[in-house]
Tab-separated table of C-alpha atoms and ligand atoms in Angstrom:
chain	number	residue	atom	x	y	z
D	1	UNK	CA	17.447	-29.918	-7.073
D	2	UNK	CA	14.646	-27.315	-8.529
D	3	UNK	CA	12.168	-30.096	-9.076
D	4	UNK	CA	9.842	-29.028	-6.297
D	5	UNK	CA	9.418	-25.578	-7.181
D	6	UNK	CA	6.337	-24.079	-7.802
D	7	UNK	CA	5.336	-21.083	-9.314
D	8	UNK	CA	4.782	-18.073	-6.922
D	9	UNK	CA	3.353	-14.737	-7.440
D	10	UNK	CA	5.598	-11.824	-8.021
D	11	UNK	CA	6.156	-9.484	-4.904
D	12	UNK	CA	3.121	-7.165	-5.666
D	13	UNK	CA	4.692	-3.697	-5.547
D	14	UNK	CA	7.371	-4.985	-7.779
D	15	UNK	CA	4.611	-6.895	-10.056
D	16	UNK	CA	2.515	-3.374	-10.764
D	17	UNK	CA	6.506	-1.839	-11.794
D	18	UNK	CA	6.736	-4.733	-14.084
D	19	UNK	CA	3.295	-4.443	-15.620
D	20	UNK	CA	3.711	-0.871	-15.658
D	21	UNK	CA	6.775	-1.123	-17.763
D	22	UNK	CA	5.544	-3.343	-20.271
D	23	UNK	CA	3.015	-1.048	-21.047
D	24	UNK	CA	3.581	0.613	-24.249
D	25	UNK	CA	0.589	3.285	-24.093
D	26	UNK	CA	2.309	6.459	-23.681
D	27	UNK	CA	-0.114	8.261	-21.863
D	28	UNK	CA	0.152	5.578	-18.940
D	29	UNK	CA	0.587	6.939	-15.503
D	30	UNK	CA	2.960	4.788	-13.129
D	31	UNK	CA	1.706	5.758	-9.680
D	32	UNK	CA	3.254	2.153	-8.591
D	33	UNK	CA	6.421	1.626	-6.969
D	34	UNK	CA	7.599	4.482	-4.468
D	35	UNK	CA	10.291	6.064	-6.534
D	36	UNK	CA	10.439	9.981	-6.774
D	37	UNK	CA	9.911	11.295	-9.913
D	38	UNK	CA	10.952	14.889	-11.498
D	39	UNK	CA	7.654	16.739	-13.924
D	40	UNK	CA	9.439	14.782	-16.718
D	41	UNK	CA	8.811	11.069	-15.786
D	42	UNK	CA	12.833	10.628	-14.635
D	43	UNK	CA	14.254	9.567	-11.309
D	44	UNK	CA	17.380	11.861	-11.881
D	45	UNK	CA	20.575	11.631	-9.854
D	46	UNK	CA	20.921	14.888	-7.342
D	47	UNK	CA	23.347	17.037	-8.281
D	48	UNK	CA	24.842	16.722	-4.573
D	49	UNK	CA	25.203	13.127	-5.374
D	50	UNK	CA	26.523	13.431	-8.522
D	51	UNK	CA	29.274	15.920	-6.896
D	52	UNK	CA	30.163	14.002	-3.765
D	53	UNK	CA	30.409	10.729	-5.945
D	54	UNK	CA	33.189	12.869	-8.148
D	55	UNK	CA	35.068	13.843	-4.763
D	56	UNK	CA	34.629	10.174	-3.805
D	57	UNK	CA	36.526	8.660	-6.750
D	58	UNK	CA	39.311	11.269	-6.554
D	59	UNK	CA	40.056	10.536	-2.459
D	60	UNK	CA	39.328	6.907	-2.751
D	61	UNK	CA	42.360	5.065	-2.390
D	62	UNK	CA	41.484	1.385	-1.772
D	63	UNK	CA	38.439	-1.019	-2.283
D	64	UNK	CA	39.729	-3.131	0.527
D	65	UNK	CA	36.841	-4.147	3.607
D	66	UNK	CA	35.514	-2.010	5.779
D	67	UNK	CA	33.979	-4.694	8.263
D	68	UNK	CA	30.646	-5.864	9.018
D	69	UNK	CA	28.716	-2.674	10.565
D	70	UNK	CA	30.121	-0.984	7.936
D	71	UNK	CA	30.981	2.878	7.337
D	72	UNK	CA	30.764	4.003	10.835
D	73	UNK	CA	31.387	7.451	9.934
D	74	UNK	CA	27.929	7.975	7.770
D	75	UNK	CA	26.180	6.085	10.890
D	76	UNK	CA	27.346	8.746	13.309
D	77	UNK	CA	26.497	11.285	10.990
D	78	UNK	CA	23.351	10.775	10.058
D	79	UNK	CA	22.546	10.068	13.198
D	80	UNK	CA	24.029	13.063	15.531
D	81	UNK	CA	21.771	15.453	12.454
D	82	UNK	CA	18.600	13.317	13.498
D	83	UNK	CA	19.156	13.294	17.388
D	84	UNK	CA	21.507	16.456	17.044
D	85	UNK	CA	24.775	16.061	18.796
D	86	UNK	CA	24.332	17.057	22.089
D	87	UNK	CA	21.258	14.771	23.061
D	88	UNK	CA	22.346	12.563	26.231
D	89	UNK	CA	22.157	9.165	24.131
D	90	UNK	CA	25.532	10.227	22.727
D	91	UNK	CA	27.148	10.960	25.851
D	92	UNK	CA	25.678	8.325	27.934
D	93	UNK	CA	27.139	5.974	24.711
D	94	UNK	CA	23.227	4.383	24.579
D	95	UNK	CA	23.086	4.406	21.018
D	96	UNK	CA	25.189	1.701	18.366
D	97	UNK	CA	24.690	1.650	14.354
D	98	UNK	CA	25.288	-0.540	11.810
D	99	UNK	CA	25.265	0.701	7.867
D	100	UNK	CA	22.731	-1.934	6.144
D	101	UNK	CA	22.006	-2.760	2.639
D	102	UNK	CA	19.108	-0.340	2.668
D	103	UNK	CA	16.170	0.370	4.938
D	104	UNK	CA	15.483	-3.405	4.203
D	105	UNK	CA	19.047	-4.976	5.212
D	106	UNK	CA	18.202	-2.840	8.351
D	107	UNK	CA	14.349	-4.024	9.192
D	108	UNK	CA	15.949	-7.448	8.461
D	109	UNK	CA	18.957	-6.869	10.584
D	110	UNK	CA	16.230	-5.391	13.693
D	111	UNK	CA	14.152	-8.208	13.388
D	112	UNK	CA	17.392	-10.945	13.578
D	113	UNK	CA	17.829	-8.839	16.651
D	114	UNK	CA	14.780	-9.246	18.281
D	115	UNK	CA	14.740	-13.165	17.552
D	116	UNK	CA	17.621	-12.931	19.517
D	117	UNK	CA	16.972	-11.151	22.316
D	118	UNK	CA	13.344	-11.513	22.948
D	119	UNK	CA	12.380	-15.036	20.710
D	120	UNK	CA	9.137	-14.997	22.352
D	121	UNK	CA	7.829	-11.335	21.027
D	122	UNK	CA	5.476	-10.461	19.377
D	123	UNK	CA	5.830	-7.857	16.566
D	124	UNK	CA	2.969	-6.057	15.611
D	125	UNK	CA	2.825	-3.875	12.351
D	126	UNK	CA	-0.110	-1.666	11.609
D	127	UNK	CA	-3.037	-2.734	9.114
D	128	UNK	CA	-2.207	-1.849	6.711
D	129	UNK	CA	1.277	-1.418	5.935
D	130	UNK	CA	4.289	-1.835	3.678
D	131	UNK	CA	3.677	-5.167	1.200
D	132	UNK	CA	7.516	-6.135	2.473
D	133	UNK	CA	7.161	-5.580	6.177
D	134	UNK	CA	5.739	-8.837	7.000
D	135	UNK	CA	7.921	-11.545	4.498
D	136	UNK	CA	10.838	-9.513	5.666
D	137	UNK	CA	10.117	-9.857	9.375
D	138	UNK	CA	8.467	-13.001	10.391
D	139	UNK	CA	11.017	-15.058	7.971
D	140	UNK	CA	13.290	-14.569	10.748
D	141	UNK	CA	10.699	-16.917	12.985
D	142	UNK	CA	8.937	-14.387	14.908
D	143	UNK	CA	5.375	-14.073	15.731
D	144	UNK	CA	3.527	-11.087	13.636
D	145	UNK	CA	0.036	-9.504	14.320
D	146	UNK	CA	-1.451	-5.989	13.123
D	147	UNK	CA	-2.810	-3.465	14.928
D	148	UNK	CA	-5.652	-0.892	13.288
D	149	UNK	CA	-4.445	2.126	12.135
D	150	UNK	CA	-5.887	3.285	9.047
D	151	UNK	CA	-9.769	3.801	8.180
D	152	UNK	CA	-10.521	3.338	4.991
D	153	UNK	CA	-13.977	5.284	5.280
D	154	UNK	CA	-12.975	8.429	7.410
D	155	UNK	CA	-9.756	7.862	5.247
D	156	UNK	CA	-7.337	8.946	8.338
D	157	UNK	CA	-5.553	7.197	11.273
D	158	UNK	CA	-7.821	6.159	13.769
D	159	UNK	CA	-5.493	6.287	17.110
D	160	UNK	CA	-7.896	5.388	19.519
D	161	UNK	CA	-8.709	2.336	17.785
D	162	UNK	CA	-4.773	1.999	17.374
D	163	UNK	CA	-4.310	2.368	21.120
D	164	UNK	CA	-7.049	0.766	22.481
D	165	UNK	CA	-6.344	-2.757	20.569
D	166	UNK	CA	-2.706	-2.530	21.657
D	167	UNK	CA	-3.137	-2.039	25.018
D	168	UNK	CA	-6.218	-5.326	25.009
D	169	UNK	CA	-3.882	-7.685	22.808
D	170	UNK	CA	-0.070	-6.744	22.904
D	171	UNK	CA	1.645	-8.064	25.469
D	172	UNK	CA	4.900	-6.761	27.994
D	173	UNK	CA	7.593	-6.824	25.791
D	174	UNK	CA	5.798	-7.099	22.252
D	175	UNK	CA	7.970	-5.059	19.638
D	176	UNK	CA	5.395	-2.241	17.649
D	177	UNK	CA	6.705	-1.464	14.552
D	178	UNK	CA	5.880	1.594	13.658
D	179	UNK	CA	6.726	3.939	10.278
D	180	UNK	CA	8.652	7.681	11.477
D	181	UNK	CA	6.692	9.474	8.716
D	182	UNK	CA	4.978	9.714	5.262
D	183	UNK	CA	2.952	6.137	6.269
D	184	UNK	CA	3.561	3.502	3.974
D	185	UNK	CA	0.986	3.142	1.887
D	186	UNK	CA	-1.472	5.356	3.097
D	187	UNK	CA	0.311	8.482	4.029
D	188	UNK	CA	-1.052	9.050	7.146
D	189	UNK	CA	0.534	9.842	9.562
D	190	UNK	CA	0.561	10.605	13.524
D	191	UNK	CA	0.331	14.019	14.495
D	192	UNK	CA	3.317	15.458	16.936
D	193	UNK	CA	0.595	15.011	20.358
D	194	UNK	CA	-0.218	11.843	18.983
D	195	UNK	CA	3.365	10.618	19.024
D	196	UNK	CA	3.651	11.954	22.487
D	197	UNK	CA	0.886	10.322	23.518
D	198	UNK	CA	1.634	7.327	21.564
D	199	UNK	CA	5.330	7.406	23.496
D	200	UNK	CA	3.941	7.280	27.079
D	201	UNK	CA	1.565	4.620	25.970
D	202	UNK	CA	4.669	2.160	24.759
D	203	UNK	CA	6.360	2.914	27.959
D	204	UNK	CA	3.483	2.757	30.534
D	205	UNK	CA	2.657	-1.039	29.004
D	206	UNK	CA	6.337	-1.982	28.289
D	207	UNK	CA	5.699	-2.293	24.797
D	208	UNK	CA	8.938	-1.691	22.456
D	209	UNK	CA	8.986	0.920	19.338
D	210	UNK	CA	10.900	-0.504	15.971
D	211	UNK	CA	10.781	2.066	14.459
D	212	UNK	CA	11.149	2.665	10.398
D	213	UNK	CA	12.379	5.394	8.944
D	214	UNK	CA	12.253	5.049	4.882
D	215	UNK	CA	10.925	8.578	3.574
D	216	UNK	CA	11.924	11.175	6.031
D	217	UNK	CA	12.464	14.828	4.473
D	218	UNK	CA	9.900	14.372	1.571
D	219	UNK	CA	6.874	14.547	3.989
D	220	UNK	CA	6.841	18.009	6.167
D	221	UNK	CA	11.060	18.381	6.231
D	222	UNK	CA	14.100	16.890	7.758
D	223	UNK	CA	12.968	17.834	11.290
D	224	UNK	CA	9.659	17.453	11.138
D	225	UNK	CA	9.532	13.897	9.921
D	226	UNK	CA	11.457	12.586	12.857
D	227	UNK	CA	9.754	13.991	15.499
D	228	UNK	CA	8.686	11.084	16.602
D	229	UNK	CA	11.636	8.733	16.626
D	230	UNK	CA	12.702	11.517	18.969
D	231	UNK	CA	9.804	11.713	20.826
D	232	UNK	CA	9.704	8.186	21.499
D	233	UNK	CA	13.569	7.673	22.257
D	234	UNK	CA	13.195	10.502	24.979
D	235	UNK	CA	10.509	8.454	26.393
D	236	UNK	CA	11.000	4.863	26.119
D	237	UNK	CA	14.211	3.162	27.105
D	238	UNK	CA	14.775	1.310	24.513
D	239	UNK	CA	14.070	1.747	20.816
D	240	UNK	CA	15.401	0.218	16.956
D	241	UNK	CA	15.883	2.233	14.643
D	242	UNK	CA	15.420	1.592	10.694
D	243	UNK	CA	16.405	4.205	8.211
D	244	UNK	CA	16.269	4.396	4.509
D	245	UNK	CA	18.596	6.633	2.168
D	246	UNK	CA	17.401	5.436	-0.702
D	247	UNK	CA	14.519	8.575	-1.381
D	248	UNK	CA	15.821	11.288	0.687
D	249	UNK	CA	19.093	11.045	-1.417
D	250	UNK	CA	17.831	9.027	-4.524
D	251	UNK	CA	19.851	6.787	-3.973
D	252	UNK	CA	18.256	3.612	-4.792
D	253	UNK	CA	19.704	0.980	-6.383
D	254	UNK	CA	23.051	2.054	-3.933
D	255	UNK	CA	21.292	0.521	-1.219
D	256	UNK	CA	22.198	2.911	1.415
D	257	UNK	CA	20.586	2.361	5.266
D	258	UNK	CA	21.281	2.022	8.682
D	259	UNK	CA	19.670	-0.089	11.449
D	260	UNK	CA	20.399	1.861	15.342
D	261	UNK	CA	19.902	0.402	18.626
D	262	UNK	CA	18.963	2.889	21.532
D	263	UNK	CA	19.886	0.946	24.653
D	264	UNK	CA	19.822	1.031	28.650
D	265	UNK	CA	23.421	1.137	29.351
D	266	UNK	CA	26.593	1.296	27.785
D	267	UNK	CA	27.422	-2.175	28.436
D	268	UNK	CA	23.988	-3.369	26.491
D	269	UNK	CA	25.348	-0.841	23.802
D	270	UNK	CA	28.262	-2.456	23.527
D	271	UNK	CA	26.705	-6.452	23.096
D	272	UNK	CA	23.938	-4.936	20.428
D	273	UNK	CA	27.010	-3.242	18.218
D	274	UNK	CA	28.839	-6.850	18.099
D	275	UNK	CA	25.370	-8.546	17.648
D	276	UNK	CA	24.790	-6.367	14.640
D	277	UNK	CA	27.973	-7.137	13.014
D	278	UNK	CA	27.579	-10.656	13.876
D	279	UNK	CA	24.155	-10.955	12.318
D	280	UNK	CA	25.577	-8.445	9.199
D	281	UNK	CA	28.261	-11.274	8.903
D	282	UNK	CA	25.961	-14.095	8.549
D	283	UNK	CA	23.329	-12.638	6.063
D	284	UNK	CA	25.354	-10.450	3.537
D	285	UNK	CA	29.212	-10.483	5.222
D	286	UNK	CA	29.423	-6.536	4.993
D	287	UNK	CA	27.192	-4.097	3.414
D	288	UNK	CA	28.007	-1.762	0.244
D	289	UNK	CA	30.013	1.244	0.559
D	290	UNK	CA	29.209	3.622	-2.232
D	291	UNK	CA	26.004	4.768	-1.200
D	292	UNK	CA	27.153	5.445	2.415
D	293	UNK	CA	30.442	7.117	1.329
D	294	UNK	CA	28.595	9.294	-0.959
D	295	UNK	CA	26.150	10.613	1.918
D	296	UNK	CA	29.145	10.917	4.625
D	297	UNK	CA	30.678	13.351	2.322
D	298	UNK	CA	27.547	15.582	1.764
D	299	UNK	CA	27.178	15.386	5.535
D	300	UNK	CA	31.098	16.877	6.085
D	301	UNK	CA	30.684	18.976	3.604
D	302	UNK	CA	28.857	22.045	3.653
D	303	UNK	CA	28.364	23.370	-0.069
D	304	UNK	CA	27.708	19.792	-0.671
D	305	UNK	CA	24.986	19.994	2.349
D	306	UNK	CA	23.399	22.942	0.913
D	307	UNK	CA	22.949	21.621	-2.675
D	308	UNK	CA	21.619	18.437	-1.430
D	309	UNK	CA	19.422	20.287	1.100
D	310	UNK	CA	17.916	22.102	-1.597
D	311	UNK	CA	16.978	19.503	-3.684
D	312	UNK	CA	15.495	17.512	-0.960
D	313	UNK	CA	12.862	20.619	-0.500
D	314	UNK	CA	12.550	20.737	-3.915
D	315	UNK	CA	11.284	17.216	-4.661
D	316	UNK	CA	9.444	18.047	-1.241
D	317	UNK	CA	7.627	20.638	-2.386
D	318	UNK	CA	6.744	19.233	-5.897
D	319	UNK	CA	5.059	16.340	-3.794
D	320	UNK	CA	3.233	18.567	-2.037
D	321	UNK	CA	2.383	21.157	-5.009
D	322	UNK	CA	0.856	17.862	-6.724
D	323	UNK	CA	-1.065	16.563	-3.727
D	324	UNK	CA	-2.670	20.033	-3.710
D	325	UNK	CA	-3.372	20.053	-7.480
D	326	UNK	CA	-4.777	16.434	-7.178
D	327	UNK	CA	-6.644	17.403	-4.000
D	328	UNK	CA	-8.418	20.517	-6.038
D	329	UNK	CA	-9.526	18.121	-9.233
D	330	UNK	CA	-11.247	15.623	-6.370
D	331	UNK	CA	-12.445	18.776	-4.754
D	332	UNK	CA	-13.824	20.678	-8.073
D	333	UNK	CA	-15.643	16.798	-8.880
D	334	UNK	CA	-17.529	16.846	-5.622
D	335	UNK	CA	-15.361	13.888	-3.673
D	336	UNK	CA	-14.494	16.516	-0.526
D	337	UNK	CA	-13.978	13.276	1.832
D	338	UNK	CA	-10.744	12.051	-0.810
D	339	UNK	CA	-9.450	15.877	-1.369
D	340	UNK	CA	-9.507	16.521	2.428
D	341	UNK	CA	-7.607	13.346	2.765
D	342	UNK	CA	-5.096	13.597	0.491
D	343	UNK	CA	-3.817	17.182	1.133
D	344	UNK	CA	-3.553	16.425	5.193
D	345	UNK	CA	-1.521	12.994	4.145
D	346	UNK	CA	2.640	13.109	3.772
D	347	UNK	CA	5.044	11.999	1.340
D	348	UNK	CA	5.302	10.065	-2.021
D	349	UNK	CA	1.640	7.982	-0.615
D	350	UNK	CA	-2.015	8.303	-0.458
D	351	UNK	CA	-4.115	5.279	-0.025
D	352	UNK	CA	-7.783	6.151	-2.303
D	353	UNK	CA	-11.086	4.131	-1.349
D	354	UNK	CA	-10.575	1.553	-3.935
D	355	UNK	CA	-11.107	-1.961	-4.420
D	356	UNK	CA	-8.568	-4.318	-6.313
D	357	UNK	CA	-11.390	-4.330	-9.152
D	358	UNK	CA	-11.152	-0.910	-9.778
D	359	UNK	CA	-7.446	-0.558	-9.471
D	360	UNK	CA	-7.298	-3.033	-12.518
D	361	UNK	CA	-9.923	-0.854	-13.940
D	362	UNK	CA	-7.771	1.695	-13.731
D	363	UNK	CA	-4.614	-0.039	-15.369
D	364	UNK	CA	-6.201	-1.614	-17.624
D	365	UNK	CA	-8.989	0.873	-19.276
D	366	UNK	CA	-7.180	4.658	-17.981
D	367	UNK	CA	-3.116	3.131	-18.379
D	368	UNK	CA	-3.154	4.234	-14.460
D	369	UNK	CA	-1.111	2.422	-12.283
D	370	UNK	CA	-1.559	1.561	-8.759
D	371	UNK	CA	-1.533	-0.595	-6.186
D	372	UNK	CA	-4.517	-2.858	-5.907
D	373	UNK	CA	-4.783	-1.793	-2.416
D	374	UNK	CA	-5.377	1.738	-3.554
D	375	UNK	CA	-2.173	3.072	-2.869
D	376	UNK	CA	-0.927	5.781	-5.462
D	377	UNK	CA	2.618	7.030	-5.316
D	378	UNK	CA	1.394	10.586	-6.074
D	379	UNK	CA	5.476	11.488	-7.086
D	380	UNK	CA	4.976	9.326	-10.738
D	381	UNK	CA	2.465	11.854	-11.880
D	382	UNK	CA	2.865	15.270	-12.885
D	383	UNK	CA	1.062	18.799	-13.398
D	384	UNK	CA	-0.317	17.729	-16.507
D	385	UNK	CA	-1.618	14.649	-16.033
D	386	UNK	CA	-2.131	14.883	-12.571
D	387	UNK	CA	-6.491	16.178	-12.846
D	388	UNK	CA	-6.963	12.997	-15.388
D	389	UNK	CA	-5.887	10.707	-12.479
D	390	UNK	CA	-8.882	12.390	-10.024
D	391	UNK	CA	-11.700	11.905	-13.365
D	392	UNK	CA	-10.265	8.116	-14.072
D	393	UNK	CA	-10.580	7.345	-10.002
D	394	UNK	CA	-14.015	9.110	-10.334
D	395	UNK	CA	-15.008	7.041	-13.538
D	396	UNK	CA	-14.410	3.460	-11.662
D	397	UNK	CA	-15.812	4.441	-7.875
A	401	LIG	C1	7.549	0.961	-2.229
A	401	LIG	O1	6.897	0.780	-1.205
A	401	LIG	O2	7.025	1.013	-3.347
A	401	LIG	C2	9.051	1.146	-2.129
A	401	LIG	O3	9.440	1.144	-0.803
A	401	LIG	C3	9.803	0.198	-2.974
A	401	LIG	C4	9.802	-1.195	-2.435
A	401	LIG	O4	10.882	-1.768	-2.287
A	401	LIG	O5	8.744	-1.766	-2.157
């Protein structure tokens, strides 16, 4: 049965992890794999987790099935805090949810949508972006391209560029996926006029916004970071959605997500919640509860909602606090273009001007990991190490 396998390379992102384990220099610096980390080194549990999980054990009073969109509750909760309750897509019904097994089970379960409904689509992703985006999308059959978004010289998102190859190449219909906030890998990210700009654009040429939503609250706050998901659901008429719990509430290896559909009509709302639970059915059955049960209760509960809104600007901040720190050892070593860079980028990412030579420089010779594409998950290092990352990146430019 196995005897044409082959070997295959390692997802990359999940490769550098590996490596990075393996690694028994203790001074090494894992700025790899997009996991939150605390000044310490640990991904800890939130205490608001930790507390809701407690409540969730006591009330819990079967294991039984939920069903294939899952936990419908944590959908509509999430979601009515993102859109806030009273925007029309509520009350005009327009918008249907399934629960996914993470951000992933929901870019997977948008994309079996789109093969679907629209076979012929193109989906365009932007250049460069998350390692998974494309295996996880065009091994449903569809037709991928990228669009340019981020300059690796001037080291920030060149929109024009962005538009003006979208509106020459993508055609009526084509499906732009786009990330909500703290870019994936690069951290940059669209300013509030660009999203309204980029929102009239997608409508004016029929063009179709997927978009994903992995890291919002650890960029600029809860708010802030979905902007434009709002911006471009007020516009455009219809929009997927692909969210992530897994950072926001540290919640991992839980695998807590949703995919949404913003539709016409009712009716069209109606026919995109069965398709989801049809296409939930025939990938994974039904999704995990516990992650989604855990966040539903810190979203009806209040205390609970506090303590978890606190920690969510603390890990924030500590992102930020480092970007600034690394930003000011760049600065202080005369590279102005990478500190400018990195303290106007968002979230866990920056993207450096680095080659994959000198990222395995950097493993190899400073125990610094990082993605061969540049990318550093500024979260994995910390106030003391954090100025002996800016020398090492120095050492190998
Ligand atoms: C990352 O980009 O490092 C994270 O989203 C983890 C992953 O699954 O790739």
């Amino acid at each position: 049965m196995f005897e044409n396998v082959t070997p295959r390379p390692d997802d990359p992102i999940m490769a550098i992890m590996n490596q990075c384990k393996s690694d028994p220099r203790p001074h090494k610096i894992d700025l790899g794999v997009g996991v939150y980390k605390d000044d310490n080194g640990h991904t800890t549990i939130l205490n608001s987790v930790k507390l809701a999980e407690k409540i969730c054990n006591q009330e819990e009073t079967t294991k039984s099935y939920i069903g294939t969109i899952g936990n419908q509750d944590f959908c509509k909760n999430i979601l009515q805090f993102i859109f806030e309750k009273d925007n029309p897509i509520f009350q005009e019904d327009r918008i249907c949810s399934a629960q996914s097994a993470g951000g992933s089970g929901a870019l997977r379960i948008g994309a079996e949508l789109i093969k679907i409904a629209s076979p012929e689509a193109t989906v365009w992703t932007s250049t460069p972006t998350w390692a998974n985006h494309i295996p996880l999308v065009s091994s449903v059959g569809l037709k991928m391209k990228q669009y340019p978004y981020y300059n690796k010289s001037t080291l920030q998102v060149d929109f024009e560029e962005m538009l003006s190859h979208l509106s020459k190449k993508a055609k009526p219909g084509d499906i732009i996926l786009l990330h909500g906030c703290c870019h994936n890998p690069t951290g940059a990210d669209l300013s509030d006029s660009q999203w309204d700009r980029l929102a009239i654009f997608l409508n004016e040429n029929e063009l179709y916004p997927f978009i994903d939503l992995a890291y919002f609250g650890l960029g600029k706050g809860m708010k802030e970071d979905t902007y434009g998901l709002r911006k471009v659901t007020q516009i455009c008429p219809e929009v997927l959605l692909a969210a992530s719990c897994s950072k926001n509430f540290a919640l991992y290896r839980d695998r807590t997500g949703f995919v949404a559909a913003i539709c016409k009509d009712q009716e069209k709302t109606q026919m995109i919640k069965v398709l989801f639970g049809a296409i939930q059915r025939k990938l994974i059955s039904m999704p995990p509860d516990h992650g989604a049960a855990i966040v539903n209760k810190i979203f009806t509960d209040h205390k609970l909602f506090d303590v978890w809104e606190m920690e969510l600007n603390e890990m924030r901040n500590r992102i930020k606090n480092l970007r600034l720190k690394l930003s000011e050892a760049f600065n202080s070593q005369g590279a102005s273009n990478i500190a400018n860079a990195i303290i106007n980028q968002n979230g866990m990412f920056s993207m450096l001007p680095l080659n994959a030579q000198q990222a395995e420089s950097l493993r190899s010779n400073h125990a610094i990991y990082l993605m061969n594409s540049g990318r550093i998950n500024i979260a994995g290092a910390n106030t003391k190490n954090i100025n002996r990352v800016a020398e090492a990146v120095l050492k190998v430019i």
